Coordinates of C-alpha atoms and ligand atoms in Angstrom, one line a residue:
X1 CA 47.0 -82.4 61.3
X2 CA 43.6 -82.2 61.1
X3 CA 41.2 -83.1 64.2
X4 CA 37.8 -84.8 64.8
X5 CA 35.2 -85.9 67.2
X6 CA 34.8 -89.3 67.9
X7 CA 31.2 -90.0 69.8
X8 CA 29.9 -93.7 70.4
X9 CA 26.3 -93.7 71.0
X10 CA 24.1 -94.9 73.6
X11 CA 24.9 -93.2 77.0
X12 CA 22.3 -91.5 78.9
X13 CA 23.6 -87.8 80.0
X14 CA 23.7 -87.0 83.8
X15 CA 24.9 -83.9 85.4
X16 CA 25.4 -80.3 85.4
X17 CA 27.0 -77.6 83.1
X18 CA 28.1 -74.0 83.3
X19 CA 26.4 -72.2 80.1
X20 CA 29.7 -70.5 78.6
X21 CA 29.0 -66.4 77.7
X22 CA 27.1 -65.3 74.5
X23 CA 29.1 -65.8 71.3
X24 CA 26.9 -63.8 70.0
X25 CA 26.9 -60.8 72.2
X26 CA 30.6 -60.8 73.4
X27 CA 31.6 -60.3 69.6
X28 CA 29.8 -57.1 69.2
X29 CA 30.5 -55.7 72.6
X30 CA 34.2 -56.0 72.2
X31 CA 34.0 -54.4 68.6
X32 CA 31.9 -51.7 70.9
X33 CA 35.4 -51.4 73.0
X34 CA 36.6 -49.6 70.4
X35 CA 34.2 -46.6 71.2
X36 CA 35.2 -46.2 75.3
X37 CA 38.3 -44.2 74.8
X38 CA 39.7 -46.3 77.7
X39 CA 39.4 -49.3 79.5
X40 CA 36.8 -51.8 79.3
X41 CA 36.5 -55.4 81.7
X42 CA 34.5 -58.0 79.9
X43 CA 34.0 -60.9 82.2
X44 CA 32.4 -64.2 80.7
X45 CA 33.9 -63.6 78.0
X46 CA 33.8 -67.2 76.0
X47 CA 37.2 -68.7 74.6
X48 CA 36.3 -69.5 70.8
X49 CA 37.8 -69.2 67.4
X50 CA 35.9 -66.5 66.6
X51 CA 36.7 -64.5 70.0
X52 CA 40.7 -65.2 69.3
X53 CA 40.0 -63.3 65.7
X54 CA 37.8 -60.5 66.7
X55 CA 40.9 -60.2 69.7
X56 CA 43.2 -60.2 67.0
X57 CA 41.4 -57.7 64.9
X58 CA 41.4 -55.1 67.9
X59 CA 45.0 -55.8 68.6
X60 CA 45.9 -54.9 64.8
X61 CA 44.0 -51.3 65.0
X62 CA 45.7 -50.6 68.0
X63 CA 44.4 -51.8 71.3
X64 CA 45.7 -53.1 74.1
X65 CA 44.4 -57.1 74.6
X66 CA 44.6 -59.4 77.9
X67 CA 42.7 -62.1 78.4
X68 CA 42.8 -64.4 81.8
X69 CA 40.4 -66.9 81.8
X70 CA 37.2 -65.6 81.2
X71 CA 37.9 -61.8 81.5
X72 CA 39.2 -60.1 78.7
X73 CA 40.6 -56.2 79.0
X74 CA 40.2 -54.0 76.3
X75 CA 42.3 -51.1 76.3
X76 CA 41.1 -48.6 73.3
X77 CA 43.0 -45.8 74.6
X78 CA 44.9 -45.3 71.2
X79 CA 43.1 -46.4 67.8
X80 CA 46.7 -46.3 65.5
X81 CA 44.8 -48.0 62.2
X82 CA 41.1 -47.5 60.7
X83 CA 41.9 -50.3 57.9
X84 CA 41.4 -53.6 58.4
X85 CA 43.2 -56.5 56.4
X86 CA 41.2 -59.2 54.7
X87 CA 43.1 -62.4 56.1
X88 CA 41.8 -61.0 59.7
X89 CA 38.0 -59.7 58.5
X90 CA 37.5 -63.1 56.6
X91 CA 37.5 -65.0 59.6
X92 CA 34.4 -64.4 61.0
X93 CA 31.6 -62.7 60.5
X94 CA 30.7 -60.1 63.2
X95 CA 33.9 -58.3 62.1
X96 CA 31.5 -56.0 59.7
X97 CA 30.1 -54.5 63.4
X98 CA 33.8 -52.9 63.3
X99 CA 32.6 -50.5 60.6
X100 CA 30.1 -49.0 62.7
X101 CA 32.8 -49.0 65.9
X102 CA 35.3 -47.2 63.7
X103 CA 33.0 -44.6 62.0
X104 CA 31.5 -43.4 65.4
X105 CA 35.3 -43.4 67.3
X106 CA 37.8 -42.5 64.4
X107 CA 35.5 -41.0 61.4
X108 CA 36.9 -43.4 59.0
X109 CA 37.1 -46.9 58.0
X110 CA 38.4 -49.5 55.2
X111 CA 37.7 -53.3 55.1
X112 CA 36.8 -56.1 53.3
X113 CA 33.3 -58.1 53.2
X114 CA 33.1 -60.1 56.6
X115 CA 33.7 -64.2 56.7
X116 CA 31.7 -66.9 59.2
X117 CA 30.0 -69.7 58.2
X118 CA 28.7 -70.5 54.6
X119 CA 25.2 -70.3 54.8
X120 CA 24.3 -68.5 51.6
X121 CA 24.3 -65.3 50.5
X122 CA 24.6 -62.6 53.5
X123 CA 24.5 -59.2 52.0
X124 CA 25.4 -56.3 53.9
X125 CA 23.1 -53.9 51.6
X126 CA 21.6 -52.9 55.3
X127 CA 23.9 -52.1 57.1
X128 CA 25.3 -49.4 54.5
X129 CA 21.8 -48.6 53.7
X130 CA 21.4 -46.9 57.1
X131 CA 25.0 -45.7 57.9
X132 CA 24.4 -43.7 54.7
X133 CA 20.8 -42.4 55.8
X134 CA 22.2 -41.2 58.8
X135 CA 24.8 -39.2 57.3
X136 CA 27.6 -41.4 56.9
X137 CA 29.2 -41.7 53.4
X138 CA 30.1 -46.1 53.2
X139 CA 30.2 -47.5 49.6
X140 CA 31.2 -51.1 48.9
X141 CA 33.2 -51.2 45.6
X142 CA 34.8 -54.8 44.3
X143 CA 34.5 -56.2 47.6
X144 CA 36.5 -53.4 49.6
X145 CA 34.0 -51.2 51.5
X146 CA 35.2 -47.4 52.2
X147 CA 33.4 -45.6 54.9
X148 CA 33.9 -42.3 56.5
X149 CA 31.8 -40.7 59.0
X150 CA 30.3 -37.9 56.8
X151 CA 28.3 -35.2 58.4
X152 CA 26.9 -37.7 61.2
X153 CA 23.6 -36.1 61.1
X154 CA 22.0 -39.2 62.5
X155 CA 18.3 -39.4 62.2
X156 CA 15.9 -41.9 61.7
X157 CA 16.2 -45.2 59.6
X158 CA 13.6 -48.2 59.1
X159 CA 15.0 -51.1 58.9
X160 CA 13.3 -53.4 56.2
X161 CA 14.2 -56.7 58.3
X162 CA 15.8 -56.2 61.5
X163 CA 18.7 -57.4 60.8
X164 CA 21.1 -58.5 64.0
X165 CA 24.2 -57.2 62.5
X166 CA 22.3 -54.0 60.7
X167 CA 20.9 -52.8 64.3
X168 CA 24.4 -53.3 66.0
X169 CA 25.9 -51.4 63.0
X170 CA 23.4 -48.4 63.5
X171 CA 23.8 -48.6 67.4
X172 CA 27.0 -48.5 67.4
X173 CA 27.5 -45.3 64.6
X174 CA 24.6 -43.4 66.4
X175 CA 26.7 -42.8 69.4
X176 CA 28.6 -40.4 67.2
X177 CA 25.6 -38.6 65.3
X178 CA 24.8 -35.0 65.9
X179 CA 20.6 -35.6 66.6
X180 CA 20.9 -38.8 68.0
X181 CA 19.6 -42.0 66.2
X182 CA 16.7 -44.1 66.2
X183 CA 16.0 -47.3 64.5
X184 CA 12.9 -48.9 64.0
X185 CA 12.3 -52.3 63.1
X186 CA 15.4 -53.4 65.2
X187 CA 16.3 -56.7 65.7
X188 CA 14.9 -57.7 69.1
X189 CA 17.4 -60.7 70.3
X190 CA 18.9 -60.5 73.8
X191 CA 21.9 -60.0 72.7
X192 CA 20.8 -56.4 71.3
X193 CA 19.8 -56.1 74.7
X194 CA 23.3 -57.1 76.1
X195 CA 25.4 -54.4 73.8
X196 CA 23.1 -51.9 74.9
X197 CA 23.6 -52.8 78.5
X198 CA 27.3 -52.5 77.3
X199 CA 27.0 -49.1 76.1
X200 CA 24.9 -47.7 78.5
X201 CA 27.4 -48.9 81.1
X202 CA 30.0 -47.0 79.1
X203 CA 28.4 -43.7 79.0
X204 CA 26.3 -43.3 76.1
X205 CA 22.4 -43.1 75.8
X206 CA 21.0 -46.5 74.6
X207 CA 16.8 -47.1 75.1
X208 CA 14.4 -49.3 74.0
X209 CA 16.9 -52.4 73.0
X210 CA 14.6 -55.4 73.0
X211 CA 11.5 -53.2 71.5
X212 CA 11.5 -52.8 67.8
X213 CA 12.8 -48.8 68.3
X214 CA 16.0 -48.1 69.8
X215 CA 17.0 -45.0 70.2
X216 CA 20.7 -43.9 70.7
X217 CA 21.1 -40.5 72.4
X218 CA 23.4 -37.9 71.8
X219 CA 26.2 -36.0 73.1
X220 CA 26.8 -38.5 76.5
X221 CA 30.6 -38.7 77.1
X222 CA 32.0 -42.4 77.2
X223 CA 33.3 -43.4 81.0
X224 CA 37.1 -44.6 80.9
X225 CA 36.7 -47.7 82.5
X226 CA 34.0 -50.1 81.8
X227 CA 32.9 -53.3 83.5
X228 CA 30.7 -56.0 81.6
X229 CA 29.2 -59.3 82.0
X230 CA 28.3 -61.2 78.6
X231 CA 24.8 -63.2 79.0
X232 CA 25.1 -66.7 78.9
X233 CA 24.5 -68.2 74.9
X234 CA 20.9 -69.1 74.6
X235 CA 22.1 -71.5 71.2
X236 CA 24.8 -73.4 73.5
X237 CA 22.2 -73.9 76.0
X238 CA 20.0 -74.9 73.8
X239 CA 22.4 -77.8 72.4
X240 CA 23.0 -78.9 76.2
X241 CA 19.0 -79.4 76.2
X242 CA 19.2 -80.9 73.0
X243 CA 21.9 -83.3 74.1
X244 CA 19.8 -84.5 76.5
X245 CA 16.4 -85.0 74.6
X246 CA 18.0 -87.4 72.2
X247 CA 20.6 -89.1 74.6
X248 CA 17.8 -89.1 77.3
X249 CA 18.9 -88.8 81.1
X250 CA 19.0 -85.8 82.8
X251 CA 20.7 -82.1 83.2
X252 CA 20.9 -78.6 84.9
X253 CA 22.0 -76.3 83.0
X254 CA 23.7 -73.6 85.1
X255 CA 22.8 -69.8 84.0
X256 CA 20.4 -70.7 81.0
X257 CA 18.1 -68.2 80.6
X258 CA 14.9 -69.9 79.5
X259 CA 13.2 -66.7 78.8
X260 CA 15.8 -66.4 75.9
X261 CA 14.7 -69.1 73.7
X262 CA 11.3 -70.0 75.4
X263 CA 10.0 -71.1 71.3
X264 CA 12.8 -73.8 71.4
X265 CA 11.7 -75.2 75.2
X266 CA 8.1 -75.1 75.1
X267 CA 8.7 -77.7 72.0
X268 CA 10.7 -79.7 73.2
X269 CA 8.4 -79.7 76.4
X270 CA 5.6 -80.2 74.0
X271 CA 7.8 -83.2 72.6
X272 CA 8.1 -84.8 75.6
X273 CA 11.1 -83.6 78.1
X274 CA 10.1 -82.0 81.3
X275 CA 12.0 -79.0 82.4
X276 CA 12.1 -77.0 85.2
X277 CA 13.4 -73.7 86.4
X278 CA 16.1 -73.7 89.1
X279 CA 17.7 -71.6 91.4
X280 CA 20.7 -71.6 89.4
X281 CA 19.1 -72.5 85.9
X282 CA 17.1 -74.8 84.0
X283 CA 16.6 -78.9 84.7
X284 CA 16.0 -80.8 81.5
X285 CA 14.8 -84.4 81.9
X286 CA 14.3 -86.9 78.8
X287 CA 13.3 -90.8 79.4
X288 CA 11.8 -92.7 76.5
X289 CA 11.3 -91.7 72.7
X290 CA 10.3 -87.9 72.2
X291 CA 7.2 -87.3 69.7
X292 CA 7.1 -85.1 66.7
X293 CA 4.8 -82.9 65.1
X294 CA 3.8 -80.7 68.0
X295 CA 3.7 -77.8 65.8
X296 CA 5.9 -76.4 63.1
X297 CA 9.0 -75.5 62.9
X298 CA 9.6 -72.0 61.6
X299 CA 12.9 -69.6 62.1
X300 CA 12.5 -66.0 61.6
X301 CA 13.7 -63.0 64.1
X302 CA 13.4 -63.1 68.1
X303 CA 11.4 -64.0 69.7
X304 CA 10.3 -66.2 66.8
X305 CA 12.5 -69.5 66.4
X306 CA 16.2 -69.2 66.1
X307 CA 17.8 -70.2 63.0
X308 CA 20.9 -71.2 64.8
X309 CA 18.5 -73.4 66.6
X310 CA 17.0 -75.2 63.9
X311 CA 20.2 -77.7 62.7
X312 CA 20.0 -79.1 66.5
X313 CA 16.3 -79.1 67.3
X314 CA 16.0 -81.1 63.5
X315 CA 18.1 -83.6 64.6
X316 CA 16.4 -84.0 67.8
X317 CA 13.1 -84.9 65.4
X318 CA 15.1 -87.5 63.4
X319 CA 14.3 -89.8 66.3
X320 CA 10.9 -88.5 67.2
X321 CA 8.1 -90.5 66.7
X322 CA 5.8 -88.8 63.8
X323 CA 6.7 -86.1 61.6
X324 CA 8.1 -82.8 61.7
X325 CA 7.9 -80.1 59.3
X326 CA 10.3 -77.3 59.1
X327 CA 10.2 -74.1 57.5
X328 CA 13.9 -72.5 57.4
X329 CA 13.5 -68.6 56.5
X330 CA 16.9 -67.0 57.3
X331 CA 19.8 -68.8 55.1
X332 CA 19.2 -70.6 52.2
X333 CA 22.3 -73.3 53.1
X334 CA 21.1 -74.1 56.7
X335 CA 20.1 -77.7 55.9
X336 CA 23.5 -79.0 55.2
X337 CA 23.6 -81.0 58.3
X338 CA 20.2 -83.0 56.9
X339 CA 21.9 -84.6 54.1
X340 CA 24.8 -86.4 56.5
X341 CA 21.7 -87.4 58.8
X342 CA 19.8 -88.9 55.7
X343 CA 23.5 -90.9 55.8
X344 CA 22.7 -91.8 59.4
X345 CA 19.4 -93.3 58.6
X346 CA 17.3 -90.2 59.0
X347 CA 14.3 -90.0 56.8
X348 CA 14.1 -86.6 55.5
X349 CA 12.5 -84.9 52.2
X350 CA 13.3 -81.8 51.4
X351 CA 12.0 -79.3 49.3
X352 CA 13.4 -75.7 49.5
X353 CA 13.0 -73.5 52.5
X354 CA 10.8 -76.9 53.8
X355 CA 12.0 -80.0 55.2
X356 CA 9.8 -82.4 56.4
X357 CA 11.1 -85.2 59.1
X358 CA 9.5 -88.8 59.8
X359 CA 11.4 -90.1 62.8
X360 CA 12.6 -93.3 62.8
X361 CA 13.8 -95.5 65.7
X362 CA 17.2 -95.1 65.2
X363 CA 20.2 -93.4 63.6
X364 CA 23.6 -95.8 62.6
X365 CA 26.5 -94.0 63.3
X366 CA 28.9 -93.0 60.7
X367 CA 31.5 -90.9 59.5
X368 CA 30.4 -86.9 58.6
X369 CA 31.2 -83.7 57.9
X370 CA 30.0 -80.4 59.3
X371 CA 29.5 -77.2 56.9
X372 CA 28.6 -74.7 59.3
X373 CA 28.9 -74.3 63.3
X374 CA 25.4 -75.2 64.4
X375 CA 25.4 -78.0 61.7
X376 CA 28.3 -79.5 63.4
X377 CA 27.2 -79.6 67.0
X378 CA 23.6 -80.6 65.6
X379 CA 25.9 -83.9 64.1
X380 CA 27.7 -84.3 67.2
X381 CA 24.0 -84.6 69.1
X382 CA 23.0 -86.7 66.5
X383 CA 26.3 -89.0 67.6
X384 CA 24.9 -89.3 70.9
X385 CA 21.7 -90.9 69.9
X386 CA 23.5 -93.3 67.1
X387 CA 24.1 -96.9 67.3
X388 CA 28.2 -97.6 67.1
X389 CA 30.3 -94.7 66.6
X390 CA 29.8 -91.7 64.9
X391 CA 32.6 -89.5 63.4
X392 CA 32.3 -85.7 62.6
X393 CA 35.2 -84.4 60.4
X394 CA 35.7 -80.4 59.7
X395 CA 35.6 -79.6 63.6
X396 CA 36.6 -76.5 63.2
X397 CA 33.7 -74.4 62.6
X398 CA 32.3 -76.0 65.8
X399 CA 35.6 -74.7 67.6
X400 CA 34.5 -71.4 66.4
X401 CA 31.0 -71.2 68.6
X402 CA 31.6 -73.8 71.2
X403 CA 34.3 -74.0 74.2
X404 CA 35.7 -77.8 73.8
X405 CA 31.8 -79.2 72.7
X406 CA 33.3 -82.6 73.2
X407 CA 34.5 -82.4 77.4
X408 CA 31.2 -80.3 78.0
X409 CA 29.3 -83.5 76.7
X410 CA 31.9 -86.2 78.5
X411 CA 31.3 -84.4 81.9
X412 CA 27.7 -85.3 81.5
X413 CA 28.7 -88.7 80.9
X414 CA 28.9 -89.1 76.9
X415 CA 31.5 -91.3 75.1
X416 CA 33.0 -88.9 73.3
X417 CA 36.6 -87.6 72.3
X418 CA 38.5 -85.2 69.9
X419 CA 41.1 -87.2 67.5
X420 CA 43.9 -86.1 65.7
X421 CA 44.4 -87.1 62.4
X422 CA 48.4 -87.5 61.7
X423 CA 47.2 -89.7 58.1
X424 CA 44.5 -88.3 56.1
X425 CA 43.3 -91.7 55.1
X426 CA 41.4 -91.9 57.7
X427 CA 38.5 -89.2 57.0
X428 CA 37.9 -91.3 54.0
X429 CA 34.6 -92.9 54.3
Ligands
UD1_1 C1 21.8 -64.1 61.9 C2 20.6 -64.4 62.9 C3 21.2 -64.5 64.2 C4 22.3 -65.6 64.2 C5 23.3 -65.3 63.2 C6 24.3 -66.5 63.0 C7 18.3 -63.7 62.6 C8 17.4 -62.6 62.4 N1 19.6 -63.4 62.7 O1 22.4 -62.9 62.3 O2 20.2 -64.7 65.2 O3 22.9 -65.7 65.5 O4 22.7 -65.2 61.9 O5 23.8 -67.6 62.6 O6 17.9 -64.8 62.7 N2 20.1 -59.5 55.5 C9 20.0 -58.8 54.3 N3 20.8 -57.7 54.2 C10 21.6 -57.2 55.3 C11 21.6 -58.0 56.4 C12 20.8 -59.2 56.5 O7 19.4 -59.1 53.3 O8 22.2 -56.2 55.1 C13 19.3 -60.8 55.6 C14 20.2 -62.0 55.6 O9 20.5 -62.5 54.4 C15 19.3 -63.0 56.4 C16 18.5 -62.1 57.4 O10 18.6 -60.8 56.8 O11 18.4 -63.7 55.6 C17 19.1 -62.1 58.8 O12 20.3 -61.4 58.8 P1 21.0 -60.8 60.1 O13 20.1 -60.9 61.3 O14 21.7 -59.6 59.7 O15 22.1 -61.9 60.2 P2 23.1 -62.0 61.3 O16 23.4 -60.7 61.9 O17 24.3 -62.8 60.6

């Protein structure tokens, strides 16, 4: 049976929603359970595809797994296996942050490449790059990578990009290094911030997270019971806000940090919607068509514009008046979602890394397909917006980064439903 999300256009947004718990820090931080020796409490913890796997993956080495609502106990008393099996690493992609998890807790580890979306090539040269400078022995042969602690000397390593998943890999090793570790040219994104918060609480030595040197400490010894609260997700916030500027109508979004993607509102404000701090959040307000062109758009590491962004903020400028140009420079495949808006009426050129957007006044709905996570909510938005109804097929990569997209948006009003499919007929187009 396969599933879909129905949205018929047109209906301003009103209301309020709760910003569900970084995706993209609670994967890490539970791979990170696997360090405490004991128990760790992980509140606001969101319920996802990708959660469910990286749960699973724990479960299979040995840990103990609850999870009640939002909170999810991690019990990593007894690690039983350092191996991890394909079917489980495949689906999704933070599963690689395991190999720095098992190294620094077990000494050993043995898995495949990592899954997650398909958004062109995503090597893992540095991650194993710097486990290996810092005295770890981890060696990828025919797509099986075989790692084992070495002499854990630790060390410095320079990161040539900083890499999110390369700087959670070195963090999370460095806890069991000899010296102590630092890393320079981390990644900066909150959600380097949030693991380190993570690890701190659990007893080790973390500084710096959210500079461009981290610095892990040595010789700390990990508490047995650990309490964390995940950040809220700047990208799901940003797709409420989003929502909003192309539906039009008006939102608080409960918990959003704006401080966390401050590049994505200040264009947005620039575009047109007013937003305002609030006690509990940010207020977004859109009435009347939004204008492009206030400045380019180009993705590169925090603080500079997300990638994960881009799909939704593009679709957003498919209806702006003017043109946009957009300058993608983290995946090669993160445009997919253009060519099914070209379908919708959108008048896009594109031309490698660049895309260049002339709004028009409106986008027809029709029947799509999503390729990536932030593709498909950026096609749901895009729903909002269209005249007559607008099917998005392939729903579940969005499952995999959003809890139920579809009732967050119909609490703020939107026509909008999930559809199973018994007859395949019907995603013909
Ligand atoms: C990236 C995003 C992150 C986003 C996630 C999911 C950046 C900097 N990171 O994190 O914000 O949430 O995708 O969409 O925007 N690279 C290498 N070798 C490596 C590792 C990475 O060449 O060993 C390259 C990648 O191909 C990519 C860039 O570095 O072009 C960013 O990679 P990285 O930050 O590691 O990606 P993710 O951790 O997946």
């Amino acid at each position: 049976m396969k599933e879909s999300i129905l949205v018929r256009g047109g209906r301003p947004l009103l209301g309020s929603v709760e910003v569900q718990g970084s995706k993209n820090s609670a994967l890490p931080i539970l791979a990170a359970c696997v360090l405490a020796d004991g128990v760790s409490v992980i509140e606001n913890c969101p319920d996802l595809l990708d959660t469910a796997a990286m749960l699973d993956i724990l479960e299979y080495i040995g840990c103990g797994v609850e999870r009640s609502g939002h909170t999810v106990t991690v019990d990593s008393t007894d690690i039983k296996r350092t191996d991890v099996p394909d079917g489980l690493m495949h689906r999704l992609r933070s599963s690689i942050v395991l190999l720095g998890a098992l190294l620094a807790r077990t000494g050993r580890a043995s898995m495949s490449g990592p899954g997650g979306c398909e958004l062109g090539q995503r090597p893992i040269d540095l991650h194993l790059a710097g486990l290996n400078a810092l005295g770890a022995r981890a060696r990828e042969c025919g797509g099986v990578i075989k790692a084992d602690c070495g002499s854990r000397r630790g060390g410095e390593f320079v990161l040539s990009f900083p890499s999110v998943g390369a700087t959670e890999n070195l963090m999370l090793f460095g806890t069991c290094c000899r010296d102590g570790v630092t890393i320079v040219n981390a990644a900066r994104e909150p959600e380097i911030c949030d693991l380190a918060e993570y690890m701190n609480s659990a007893g080790f030595d973390v500084r710096g997270a959210g500079s461009a040197v981290v610095h892990i400490g040595s010789g700390k010894r990990p508490e047995r019971l650990v309490s964390h609260r995940i950040i809220a997700d700047r990208i799901a916030a940003v797709t409420w806000l989003c929502a909003v500027a192309v539906a039009g109508g008006e939102a608080e979004l409960i918990g959003a940090e704006r401080g966390h993607f401050s590049c994505v509102a200040d264009l947005l404000e620039a575009s047109g919607c007013r937003m305002e701090k609030t006690e509990n959040g940010l207020f977004v307000r859109s009435c009347g068509r939004l204008s492009g062109g206030k400045g380019m758009i180009r993705t590169g590491p925090y603080p500079c514009f997300p990638t994960d962004a881009q799909p939704l903020v593009s679709t957003v400028m498919t209806t702006a008046r003017g043109c946009t140009l957009i300058e993608e420079n983290m995946f090669e495949n993160r445009y997919s979602h253009l060519g099914e808006l070209s379908g919708m009426g959108a008048d896009i050129e594109l031309n490698g890394r660049f895309a260049l957007i002339r709004g028009v006044d409106t986008l027809c709905g029709r029947t799509v397909r999503t390729h990536d996570l932030r593709g498909g909510a950026a096609l749901v938005t895009a729903g909002l917006c269209a005249l007559g109804e607008t099917r998005v097929l392939n729903i579940g990569y969005i499952d995999r980064g959003y809890e139920s997209i579809e009732k967050t948006l119909e609490s703020l009003g939107a026509d909008i439903e999930r559809v199973t499919e018994e007859n395949e007929d019907t995603e013909k187009r």
